Short mmCIF file of C-alpha atoms in Angstrom, two decimals:
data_model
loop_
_atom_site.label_atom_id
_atom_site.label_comp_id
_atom_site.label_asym_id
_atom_site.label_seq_id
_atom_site.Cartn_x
_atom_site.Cartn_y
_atom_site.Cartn_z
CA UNK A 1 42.17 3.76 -61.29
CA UNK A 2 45.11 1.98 -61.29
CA UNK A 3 47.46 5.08 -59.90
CA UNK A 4 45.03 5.43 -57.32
CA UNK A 5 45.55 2.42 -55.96
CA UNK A 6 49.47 2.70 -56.25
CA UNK A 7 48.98 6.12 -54.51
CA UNK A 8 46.97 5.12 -51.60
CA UNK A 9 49.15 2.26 -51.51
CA UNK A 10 52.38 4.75 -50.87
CA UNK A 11 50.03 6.77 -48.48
CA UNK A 12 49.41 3.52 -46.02
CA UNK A 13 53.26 2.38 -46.28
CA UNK A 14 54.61 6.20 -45.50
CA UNK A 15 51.41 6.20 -42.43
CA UNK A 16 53.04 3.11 -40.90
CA UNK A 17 56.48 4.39 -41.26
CA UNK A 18 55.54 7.04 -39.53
CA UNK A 19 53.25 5.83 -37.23
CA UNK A 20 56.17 3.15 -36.01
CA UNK A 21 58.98 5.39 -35.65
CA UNK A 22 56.95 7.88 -33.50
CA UNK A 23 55.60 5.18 -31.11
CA UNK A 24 59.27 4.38 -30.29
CA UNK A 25 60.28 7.50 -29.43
CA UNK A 26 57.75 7.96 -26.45
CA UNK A 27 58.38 4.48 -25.50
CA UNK A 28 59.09 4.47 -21.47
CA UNK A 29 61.97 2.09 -20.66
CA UNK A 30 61.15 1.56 -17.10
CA UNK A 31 64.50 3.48 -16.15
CA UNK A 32 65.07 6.17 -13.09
CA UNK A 33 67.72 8.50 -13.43
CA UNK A 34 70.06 8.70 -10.58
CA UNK A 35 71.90 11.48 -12.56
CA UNK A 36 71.84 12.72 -15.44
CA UNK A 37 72.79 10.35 -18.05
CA UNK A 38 73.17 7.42 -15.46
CA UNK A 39 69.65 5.83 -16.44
CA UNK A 40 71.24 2.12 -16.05
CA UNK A 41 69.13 -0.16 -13.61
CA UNK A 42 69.06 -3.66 -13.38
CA UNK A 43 66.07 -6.24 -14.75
CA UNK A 44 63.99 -6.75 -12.23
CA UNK A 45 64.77 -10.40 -10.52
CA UNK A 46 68.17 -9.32 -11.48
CA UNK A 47 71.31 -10.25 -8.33
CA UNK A 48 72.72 -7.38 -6.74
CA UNK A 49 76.06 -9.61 -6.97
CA UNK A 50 76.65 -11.44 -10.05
CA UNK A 51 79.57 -14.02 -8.91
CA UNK A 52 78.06 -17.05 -7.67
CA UNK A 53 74.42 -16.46 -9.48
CA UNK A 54 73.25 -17.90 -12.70
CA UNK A 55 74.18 -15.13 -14.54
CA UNK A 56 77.74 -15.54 -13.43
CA UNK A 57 79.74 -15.98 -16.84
CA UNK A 58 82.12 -18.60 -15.06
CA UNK A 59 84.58 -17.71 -17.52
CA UNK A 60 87.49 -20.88 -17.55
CA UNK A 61 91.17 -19.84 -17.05
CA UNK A 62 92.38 -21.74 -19.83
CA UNK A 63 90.25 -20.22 -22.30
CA UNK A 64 91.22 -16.64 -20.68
CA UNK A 65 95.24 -17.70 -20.83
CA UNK A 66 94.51 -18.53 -24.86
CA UNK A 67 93.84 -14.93 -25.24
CA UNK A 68 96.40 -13.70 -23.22
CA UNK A 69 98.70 -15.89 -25.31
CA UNK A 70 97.58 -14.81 -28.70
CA UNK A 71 97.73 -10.99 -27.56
CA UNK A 72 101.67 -11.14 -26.51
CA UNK A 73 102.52 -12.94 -29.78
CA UNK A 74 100.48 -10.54 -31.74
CA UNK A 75 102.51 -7.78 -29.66
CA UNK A 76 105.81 -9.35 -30.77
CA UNK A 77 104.68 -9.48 -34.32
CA UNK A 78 104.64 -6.11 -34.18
CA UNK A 79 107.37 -5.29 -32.15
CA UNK A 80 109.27 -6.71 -34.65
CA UNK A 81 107.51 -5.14 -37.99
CA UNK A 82 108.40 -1.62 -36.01
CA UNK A 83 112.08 -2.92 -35.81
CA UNK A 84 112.26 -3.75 -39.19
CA UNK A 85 110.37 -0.45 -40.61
CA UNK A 86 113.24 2.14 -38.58
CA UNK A 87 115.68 -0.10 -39.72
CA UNK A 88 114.52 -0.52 -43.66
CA UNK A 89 112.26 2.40 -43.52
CA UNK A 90 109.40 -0.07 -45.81
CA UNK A 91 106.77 -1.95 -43.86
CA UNK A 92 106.17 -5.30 -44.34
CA UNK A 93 103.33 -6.94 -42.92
CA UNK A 94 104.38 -10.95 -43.20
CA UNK A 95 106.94 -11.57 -40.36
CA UNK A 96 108.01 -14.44 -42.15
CA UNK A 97 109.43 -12.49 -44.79
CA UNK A 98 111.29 -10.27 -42.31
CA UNK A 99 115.25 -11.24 -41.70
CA UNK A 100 116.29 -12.55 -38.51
CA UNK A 101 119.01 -10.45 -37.47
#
């Protein structure tokens, strides 16, 4: 009795699986193809132009300049770990640990 109910148990979980990973795959996504491949089409409601609609990011030129910073000293942290490497031939990671010449 008890197996039975295990089994059918099993039978129901593997049926929904199943059941939910077919539905998915004939699920239409509202898209038409202008070529093949290039299936991308806005929401509808979505702007044609972006800048100057609520979806506009508005991203602030400070923030932008931060990253800009932070990926030229990252750049010079490793300009100088390649230095040291052709000149030592060992890597090391920690640029404090790497002699000013």
């Amino acid at each position: 009795m008890r197996q039975s109910i295990i089994r059918s148990a099993l039978v129901l979980t593997g049926a929904a699986v199943m059941a939910l990973g077919s539905a998915s795959a004939f699920a239409y996504d509202g898209t038409k193809c202008k070529a093949p491949g290039n299936c991308w089409e806005a929401k509808p409601g979505y702007p044609d132009k972006v800048k100057g609609s609520k979806y506009d990011p508005k991203h602030d030129p400070k923030e932008v300049a931060k990253q800009q910073e932070s990926i030229q000293k990252m750049e010079e942290r490793n300009k100088l770990r390649v230095e040291n490497f052709k000149k030592t031939g060992k890597f090391e990671y920690d640029v404090k640990k790497i002699p000013a010449s």
